[in-house]
Amino acid sequence: AGYVREHPLTVQFGGPPATVMDATSSMEEDVFRTGAIAMVIVAAILVLSFGDLLFPLVSLIPLGMAIVWSMTFAQGVWGSVAFVTAALPTALIGIGIDYALHIRATRLEFRGDAPHAVWQRVYGRVGQPLLISMLTSAAAFASLLVARMWALRQLGAVGALALVLIFVLCVSTMPVLLDWRDRVGLRRRGVSTRWIGRLAHKAV
């Protein structure tokens, strides 16, 4: 007894139950932490590239909503998020931001058109490529539904669902969000990308 009082012991739970609990807690934290870090990095790149202080907000609103809904779907159906699915939000931010970028670039091409016709021309130009891009990416994720491991099946279902939601939300909300963004302003000079054209010219 005297030795124990002089040398206190630290007791911790161990074994498989403790390992599973630690892994589950870590994954739930990582989903939000890594996703938030990815959003901050993407937003910073967009601001530096375009000099547009509001476009990151406009583009990340539908993207974030789709990711949250898809992860909530995984939690509701399976009761937990698998290890591989926990990394999905970061990947989806990198994939899904392309929809907003293509819509914005095409909108700038037709900014001189009448307001009632501009979005018809925008989606007439990029609607099909965006739709095909979403379908091919979602199909690749959906192929995981035949995997024997439940974690991979969850990854496939959540990834396919998230890409469909990102596409639907971007296409349906971008006209309103970008028109609002144009009325507010807050632009500065962005980073020029003419050097890419010069490199391409030299390579020809």
PDB file of C-alpha atoms in Angstrom:
ATOM      1  CA  ALA A   1       0.000   0.000   0.000  1.00  0.00           C
ATOM      2  CA  GLY A   2       2.823   2.366   0.842  1.00  0.00           C
ATOM      3  CA  TYR A   3       4.496   1.734  -2.535  1.00  0.00           C
ATOM      4  CA  VAL A   4       1.263   2.491  -4.358  1.00  0.00           C
ATOM      5  CA  ARG A   5       0.853   5.778  -2.491  1.00  0.00           C
ATOM      6  CA  GLU A   6       4.414   6.782  -3.341  1.00  0.00           C
ATOM      7  CA  HIS A   7       4.178   5.592  -6.954  1.00  0.00           C
ATOM      8  CA  PRO A   8       0.635   6.290  -8.223  1.00  0.00           C
ATOM      9  CA  LEU A   9      -0.473   4.235 -11.208  1.00  0.00           C
ATOM     10  CA  THR A  10      -2.364   5.491 -14.249  1.00  0.00           C
ATOM     11  CA  VAL A  11      -5.020   3.073 -15.448  1.00  0.00           C
ATOM     12  CA  GLN A  12      -6.527   3.244 -18.939  1.00  0.00           C
ATOM     13  CA  PHE A  13      -8.923   1.064 -20.834  1.00  0.00           C
ATOM     14  CA  GLY A  14      -7.245  -1.004 -23.526  1.00  0.00           C
ATOM     15  CA  GLY A  15      -7.933  -3.720 -26.003  1.00  0.00           C
ATOM     16  CA  PRO A  16     -10.232  -3.781 -29.044  1.00  0.00           C
ATOM     17  CA  PRO A  17     -13.170  -1.833 -27.468  1.00  0.00           C
ATOM     18  CA  ALA A  18     -10.946   1.096 -26.542  1.00  0.00           C
ATOM     19  CA  THR A  19      -9.274   1.030 -29.967  1.00  0.00           C
ATOM     20  CA  VAL A  20     -12.620   1.084 -31.754  1.00  0.00           C
ATOM     21  CA  MET A  21     -13.859   3.942 -29.559  1.00  0.00           C
ATOM     22  CA  ASP A  22     -10.719   6.008 -30.192  1.00  0.00           C
ATOM     23  CA  ALA A  23     -10.916   5.370 -33.954  1.00  0.00           C
ATOM     24  CA  THR A  24     -14.605   6.321 -34.114  1.00  0.00           C
ATOM     25  CA  SER A  25     -14.052   9.524 -32.146  1.00  0.00           C
ATOM     26  CA  SER A  26     -11.066  10.441 -34.293  1.00  0.00           C
ATOM     27  CA  MET A  27     -12.965   9.870 -37.554  1.00  0.00           C
ATOM     28  CA  GLU A  28     -15.919  12.021 -36.457  1.00  0.00           C
ATOM     29  CA  GLU A  29     -13.530  14.867 -35.614  1.00  0.00           C
ATOM     30  CA  ASP A  30     -11.482  14.409 -38.782  1.00  0.00           C
ATOM     31  CA  VAL A  31     -14.568  14.686 -41.024  1.00  0.00           C
ATOM     32  CA  PHE A  32     -15.204  18.254 -39.902  1.00  0.00           C
ATOM     33  CA  ARG A  33     -11.600  19.341 -39.343  1.00  0.00           C
ATOM     34  CA  THR A  34     -10.193  18.226 -42.681  1.00  0.00           C
ATOM     35  CA  GLY A  35     -13.274  19.423 -44.549  1.00  0.00           C
ATOM     36  CA  ALA A  36     -13.035  22.855 -42.936  1.00  0.00           C
ATOM     37  CA  ILE A  37      -9.328  23.121 -43.739  1.00  0.00           C
ATOM     38  CA  ALA A  38      -9.977  22.168 -47.360  1.00  0.00           C
ATOM     39  CA  MET A  39     -12.708  24.811 -47.663  1.00  0.00           C
ATOM     40  CA  VAL A  40     -10.432  27.514 -46.253  1.00  0.00           C
ATOM     41  CA  ILE A  41      -7.619  26.587 -48.659  1.00  0.00           C
ATOM     42  CA  VAL A  42      -9.976  26.496 -51.657  1.00  0.00           C
ATOM     43  CA  ALA A  43     -11.524  29.843 -50.671  1.00  0.00           C
ATOM     44  CA  ALA A  44      -8.072  31.442 -50.361  1.00  0.00           C
ATOM     45  CA  ILE A  45      -7.040  30.149 -53.809  1.00  0.00           C
ATOM     46  CA  LEU A  46     -10.253  31.494 -55.363  1.00  0.00           C
ATOM     47  CA  VAL A  47      -9.783  34.938 -53.811  1.00  0.00           C
ATOM     48  CA  LEU A  48      -6.145  35.163 -54.913  1.00  0.00           C
ATOM     49  CA  SER A  49      -6.931  33.891 -58.418  1.00  0.00           C
ATOM     50  CA  PHE A  50     -10.021  35.951 -59.230  1.00  0.00           C
ATOM     51  CA  GLY A  51      -9.748  38.900 -56.849  1.00  0.00           C
ATOM     52  CA  ASP A  52     -13.359  38.150 -55.952  1.00  0.00           C
ATOM     53  CA  LEU A  53     -14.086  38.271 -52.236  1.00  0.00           C
ATOM     54  CA  LEU A  54     -17.595  36.844 -52.534  1.00  0.00           C
ATOM     55  CA  PHE A  55     -17.204  34.100 -55.124  1.00  0.00           C
ATOM     56  CA  PRO A  56     -15.779  31.604 -52.579  1.00  0.00           C
ATOM     57  CA  LEU A  57     -18.924  32.073 -50.503  1.00  0.00           C
ATOM     58  CA  VAL A  58     -21.166  31.729 -53.541  1.00  0.00           C
ATOM     59  CA  SER A  59     -19.445  28.567 -54.761  1.00  0.00           C
ATOM     60  CA  LEU A  60     -19.005  26.856 -51.393  1.00  0.00           C
ATOM     61  CA  ILE A  61     -22.594  27.270 -50.184  1.00  0.00           C
ATOM     62  CA  PRO A  62     -24.133  24.608 -52.476  1.00  0.00           C
ATOM     63  CA  LEU A  63     -20.993  22.489 -52.211  1.00  0.00           C
ATOM     64  CA  GLY A  64     -21.070  22.511 -48.426  1.00  0.00           C
ATOM     65  CA  MET A  65     -24.789  21.797 -48.282  1.00  0.00           C
ATOM     66  CA  ALA A  66     -24.425  18.744 -50.525  1.00  0.00           C
ATOM     67  CA  ILE A  67     -21.534  17.349 -48.481  1.00  0.00           C
ATOM     68  CA  VAL A  68     -23.338  17.826 -45.163  1.00  0.00           C
ATOM     69  CA  TRP A  69     -26.495  16.167 -46.493  1.00  0.00           C
ATOM     70  CA  SER A  70     -24.582  13.196 -47.900  1.00  0.00           C
ATOM     71  CA  MET A  71     -22.622  12.629 -44.690  1.00  0.00           C
ATOM     72  CA  THR A  72     -25.864  12.892 -42.721  1.00  0.00           C
ATOM     73  CA  PHE A  73     -27.278  10.225 -45.037  1.00  0.00           C
ATOM     74  CA  ALA A  74     -24.347   7.934 -44.194  1.00  0.00           C
ATOM     75  CA  GLN A  75     -24.816   8.523 -40.482  1.00  0.00           C
ATOM     76  CA  GLY A  76     -28.536   7.848 -40.697  1.00  0.00           C
ATOM     77  CA  VAL A  77     -28.345   4.689 -42.814  1.00  0.00           C
ATOM     78  CA  TRP A  78     -25.252   3.001 -41.343  1.00  0.00           C
ATOM     79  CA  GLY A  79     -25.188   4.585 -37.902  1.00  0.00           C
ATOM     80  CA  SER A  80     -21.543   5.628 -38.293  1.00  0.00           C
ATOM     81  CA  VAL A  81     -19.089   6.941 -40.868  1.00  0.00           C
ATOM     82  CA  ALA A  82     -16.445   4.477 -42.049  1.00  0.00           C
ATOM     83  CA  PHE A  83     -12.765   5.333 -42.035  1.00  0.00           C
ATOM     84  CA  VAL A  84     -12.541   5.702 -45.820  1.00  0.00           C
ATOM     85  CA  THR A  85     -15.735   7.775 -45.964  1.00  0.00           C
ATOM     86  CA  ALA A  86     -14.317  10.221 -43.430  1.00  0.00           C
ATOM     87  CA  ALA A  87     -11.836  11.387 -46.082  1.00  0.00           C
ATOM     88  CA  LEU A  88     -14.572  11.925 -48.674  1.00  0.00           C
ATOM     89  CA  PRO A  89     -15.543  15.568 -47.887  1.00  0.00           C
ATOM     90  CA  THR A  90     -12.034  16.782 -48.701  1.00  0.00           C
ATOM     91  CA  ALA A  91     -12.059  14.938 -52.032  1.00  0.00           C
ATOM     92  CA  LEU A  92     -15.552  16.181 -52.875  1.00  0.00           C
ATOM     93  CA  ILE A  93     -14.521  19.797 -52.326  1.00  0.00           C
ATOM     94  CA  GLY A  94     -11.726  19.342 -54.848  1.00  0.00           C
ATOM     95  CA  ILE A  95     -14.056  17.678 -57.368  1.00  0.00           C
ATOM     96  CA  GLY A  96     -17.213  19.707 -56.814  1.00  0.00           C
ATOM     97  CA  ILE A  97     -15.687  23.174 -57.012  1.00  0.00           C
ATOM     98  CA  ASP A  98     -15.220  22.643 -60.762  1.00  0.00           C
ATOM     99  CA  TYR A  99     -18.967  22.983 -61.383  1.00  0.00           C
ATOM    100  CA  ALA A 100     -19.053  26.500 -59.954  1.00  0.00           C
ATOM    101  CA  LEU A 101     -15.850  27.473 -61.772  1.00  0.00           C
ATOM    102  CA  HIS A 102     -17.183  26.430 -65.190  1.00  0.00           C
ATOM    103  CA  ILE A 103     -20.527  28.150 -64.595  1.00  0.00           C
ATOM    104  CA  ARG A 104     -18.800  31.361 -63.494  1.00  0.00           C
ATOM    105  CA  ALA A 105     -16.398  31.390 -66.452  1.00  0.00           C
ATOM    106  CA  THR A 106     -19.213  30.891 -68.954  1.00  0.00           C
ATOM    107  CA  ARG A 107     -21.370  33.501 -67.219  1.00  0.00           C
ATOM    108  CA  LEU A 108     -18.605  36.058 -67.729  1.00  0.00           C
ATOM    109  CA  GLU A 109     -18.537  35.275 -71.463  1.00  0.00           C
ATOM    110  CA  PHE A 110     -22.215  36.184 -71.793  1.00  0.00           C
ATOM    111  CA  ARG A 111     -22.377  39.049 -69.295  1.00  0.00           C
ATOM    112  CA  GLY A 112     -23.426  41.463 -72.054  1.00  0.00           C
ATOM    113  CA  ASP A 113     -26.553  39.452 -72.893  1.00  0.00           C
ATOM    114  CA  ALA A 114     -30.047  40.341 -71.749  1.00  0.00           C
ATOM    115  CA  PRO A 115     -30.748  39.115 -68.173  1.00  0.00           C
ATOM    116  CA  HIS A 116     -33.631  36.874 -69.245  1.00  0.00           C
ATOM    117  CA  ALA A 117     -31.494  35.057 -71.849  1.00  0.00           C
ATOM    118  CA  VAL A 118     -28.043  34.855 -70.299  1.00  0.00           C
ATOM    119  CA  TRP A 119     -28.606  31.727 -68.219  1.00  0.00           C
ATOM    120  CA  GLN A 120     -30.155  29.869 -71.122  1.00  0.00           C
ATOM    121  CA  ARG A 121     -26.959  30.489 -73.085  1.00  0.00           C
ATOM    122  CA  VAL A 122     -24.760  29.590 -70.104  1.00  0.00           C
ATOM    123  CA  TYR A 123     -26.362  26.198 -69.562  1.00  0.00           C
ATOM    124  CA  GLY A 124     -26.643  25.666 -73.284  1.00  0.00           C
ATOM    125  CA  ARG A 125     -22.848  25.906 -73.377  1.00  0.00           C
ATOM    126  CA  VAL A 126     -21.783  24.011 -70.229  1.00  0.00           C
ATOM    127  CA  GLY A 127     -24.899  22.083 -69.223  1.00  0.00           C
ATOM    128  CA  GLN A 128     -24.041  18.914 -71.125  1.00  0.00           C
ATOM    129  CA  PRO A 129     -20.335  18.767 -70.131  1.00  0.00           C
ATOM    130  CA  LEU A 130     -21.218  19.325 -66.472  1.00  0.00           C
ATOM    131  CA  LEU A 131     -23.929  16.673 -66.567  1.00  0.00           C
ATOM    132  CA  ILE A 132     -21.649  14.112 -68.230  1.00  0.00           C
ATOM    133  CA  SER A 133     -18.865  14.931 -65.774  1.00  0.00           C
ATOM    134  CA  MET A 134     -21.219  14.345 -62.844  1.00  0.00           C
ATOM    135  CA  LEU A 135     -22.607  11.089 -64.279  1.00  0.00           C
ATOM    136  CA  THR A 136     -19.189   9.590 -65.005  1.00  0.00           C
ATOM    137  CA  SER A 137     -17.797  10.530 -61.584  1.00  0.00           C
ATOM    138  CA  ALA A 138     -20.921   9.302 -59.778  1.00  0.00           C
ATOM    139  CA  ALA A 139     -20.854   6.053 -61.775  1.00  0.00           C
ATOM    140  CA  ALA A 140     -17.243   5.463 -60.718  1.00  0.00           C
ATOM    141  CA  PHE A 141     -18.231   5.824 -57.069  1.00  0.00           C
ATOM    142  CA  ALA A 142     -21.366   3.719 -57.575  1.00  0.00           C
ATOM    143  CA  SER A 143     -19.232   0.826 -58.836  1.00  0.00           C
ATOM    144  CA  LEU A 144     -18.091   0.387 -55.226  1.00  0.00           C
ATOM    145  CA  LEU A 145     -21.605  -0.740 -54.294  1.00  0.00           C
ATOM    146  CA  VAL A 146     -20.694  -4.273 -55.383  1.00  0.00           C
ATOM    147  CA  ALA A 147     -17.685  -4.405 -53.028  1.00  0.00           C
ATOM    148  CA  ARG A 148     -17.764  -7.019 -50.275  1.00  0.00           C
ATOM    149  CA  MET A 149     -16.466  -4.591 -47.636  1.00  0.00           C
ATOM    150  CA  TRP A 150     -19.269  -2.477 -46.152  1.00  0.00           C
ATOM    151  CA  ALA A 151     -16.970   0.531 -45.756  1.00  0.00           C
ATOM    152  CA  LEU A 152     -16.327   0.608 -49.508  1.00  0.00           C
ATOM    153  CA  ARG A 153     -20.035   0.221 -50.230  1.00  0.00           C
ATOM    154  CA  GLN A 154     -20.698   3.200 -47.967  1.00  0.00           C
ATOM    155  CA  LEU A 155     -17.992   5.210 -49.734  1.00  0.00           C
ATOM    156  CA  GLY A 156     -19.551   4.429 -53.102  1.00  0.00           C
ATOM    157  CA  ALA A 157     -23.088   5.314 -52.064  1.00  0.00           C
ATOM    158  CA  VAL A 158     -22.140   8.528 -50.277  1.00  0.00           C
ATOM    159  CA  GLY A 159     -19.766   9.653 -53.027  1.00  0.00           C
ATOM    160  CA  ALA A 160     -22.304   9.073 -55.804  1.00  0.00           C
ATOM    161  CA  LEU A 161     -25.087  10.770 -53.846  1.00  0.00           C
ATOM    162  CA  ALA A 162     -22.890  13.746 -52.965  1.00  0.00           C
ATOM    163  CA  LEU A 163     -21.868  14.352 -56.579  1.00  0.00           C
ATOM    164  CA  VAL A 164     -25.481  14.289 -57.729  1.00  0.00           C
ATOM    165  CA  LEU A 165     -26.451  16.733 -54.970  1.00  0.00           C
ATOM    166  CA  ILE A 166     -23.526  19.029 -55.756  1.00  0.00           C
ATOM    167  CA  PHE A 167     -24.531  19.140 -59.411  1.00  0.00           C
ATOM    168  CA  VAL A 168     -28.216  19.778 -58.684  1.00  0.00           C
ATOM    169  CA  LEU A 169     -27.543  22.456 -56.077  1.00  0.00           C
ATOM    170  CA  CYS A 170     -24.889  24.237 -58.162  1.00  0.00           C
ATOM    171  CA  VAL A 171     -26.993  24.300 -61.312  1.00  0.00           C
ATOM    172  CA  SER A 172     -30.134  25.427 -59.478  1.00  0.00           C
ATOM    173  CA  THR A 173     -28.617  28.038 -57.142  1.00  0.00           C
ATOM    174  CA  MET A 174     -25.760  29.540 -59.169  1.00  0.00           C
ATOM    175  CA  PRO A 175     -27.995  31.878 -61.229  1.00  0.00           C
ATOM    176  CA  VAL A 176     -29.390  33.461 -58.060  1.00  0.00           C
ATOM    177  CA  LEU A 177     -26.091  33.499 -56.160  1.00  0.00           C
ATOM    178  CA  LEU A 178     -23.975  34.880 -59.006  1.00  0.00           C
ATOM    179  CA  ASP A 179     -26.543  37.553 -59.889  1.00  0.00           C
ATOM    180  CA  TRP A 180     -26.573  38.599 -56.233  1.00  0.00           C
ATOM    181  CA  ARG A 181     -22.793  38.591 -56.189  1.00  0.00           C
ATOM    182  CA  ASP A 182     -22.679  40.896 -59.251  1.00  0.00           C
ATOM    183  CA  ARG A 183     -24.926  43.428 -57.538  1.00  0.00           C
ATOM    184  CA  VAL A 184     -22.819  43.552 -54.367  1.00  0.00           C
ATOM    185  CA  GLY A 185     -19.379  44.085 -55.922  1.00  0.00           C
ATOM    186  CA  LEU A 186     -16.215  43.760 -53.777  1.00  0.00           C
ATOM    187  CA  ARG A 187     -13.800  42.878 -56.563  1.00  0.00           C
ATOM    188  CA  ARG A 188     -10.110  43.558 -56.991  1.00  0.00           C
ATOM    189  CA  ARG A 189      -7.576  42.624 -59.646  1.00  0.00           C
ATOM    190  CA  GLY A 190      -6.931  38.887 -59.783  1.00  0.00           C
ATOM    191  CA  VAL A 191      -3.809  36.993 -60.731  1.00  0.00           C
ATOM    192  CA  SER A 192      -3.166  37.022 -64.478  1.00  0.00           C
ATOM    193  CA  THR A 193      -2.933  33.647 -66.211  1.00  0.00           C
ATOM    194  CA  ARG A 194      -1.591  34.932 -69.525  1.00  0.00           C
ATOM    195  CA  TRP A 195       1.666  33.108 -68.801  1.00  0.00           C
ATOM    196  CA  ILE A 196      -0.175  29.859 -69.476  1.00  0.00           C
ATOM    197  CA  GLY A 197      -0.984  31.042 -72.971  1.00  0.00           C
ATOM    198  CA  ARG A 198       2.630  32.108 -73.539  1.00  0.00           C
ATOM    199  CA  LEU A 199       3.855  28.677 -72.455  1.00  0.00           C
ATOM    200  CA  ALA A 200       1.364  26.974 -74.739  1.00  0.00           C
ATOM    201  CA  HIS A 201       2.440  29.213 -77.629  1.00  0.00           C
ATOM    202  CA  LYS A 202       6.092  28.309 -77.095  1.00  0.00           C
ATOM    203  CA  ALA A 203       5.243  24.622 -76.926  1.00  0.00           C
ATOM    204  CA  VAL A 204       3.539  24.676 -80.333  1.00  0.00           C
TER     205      VAL A 204
END
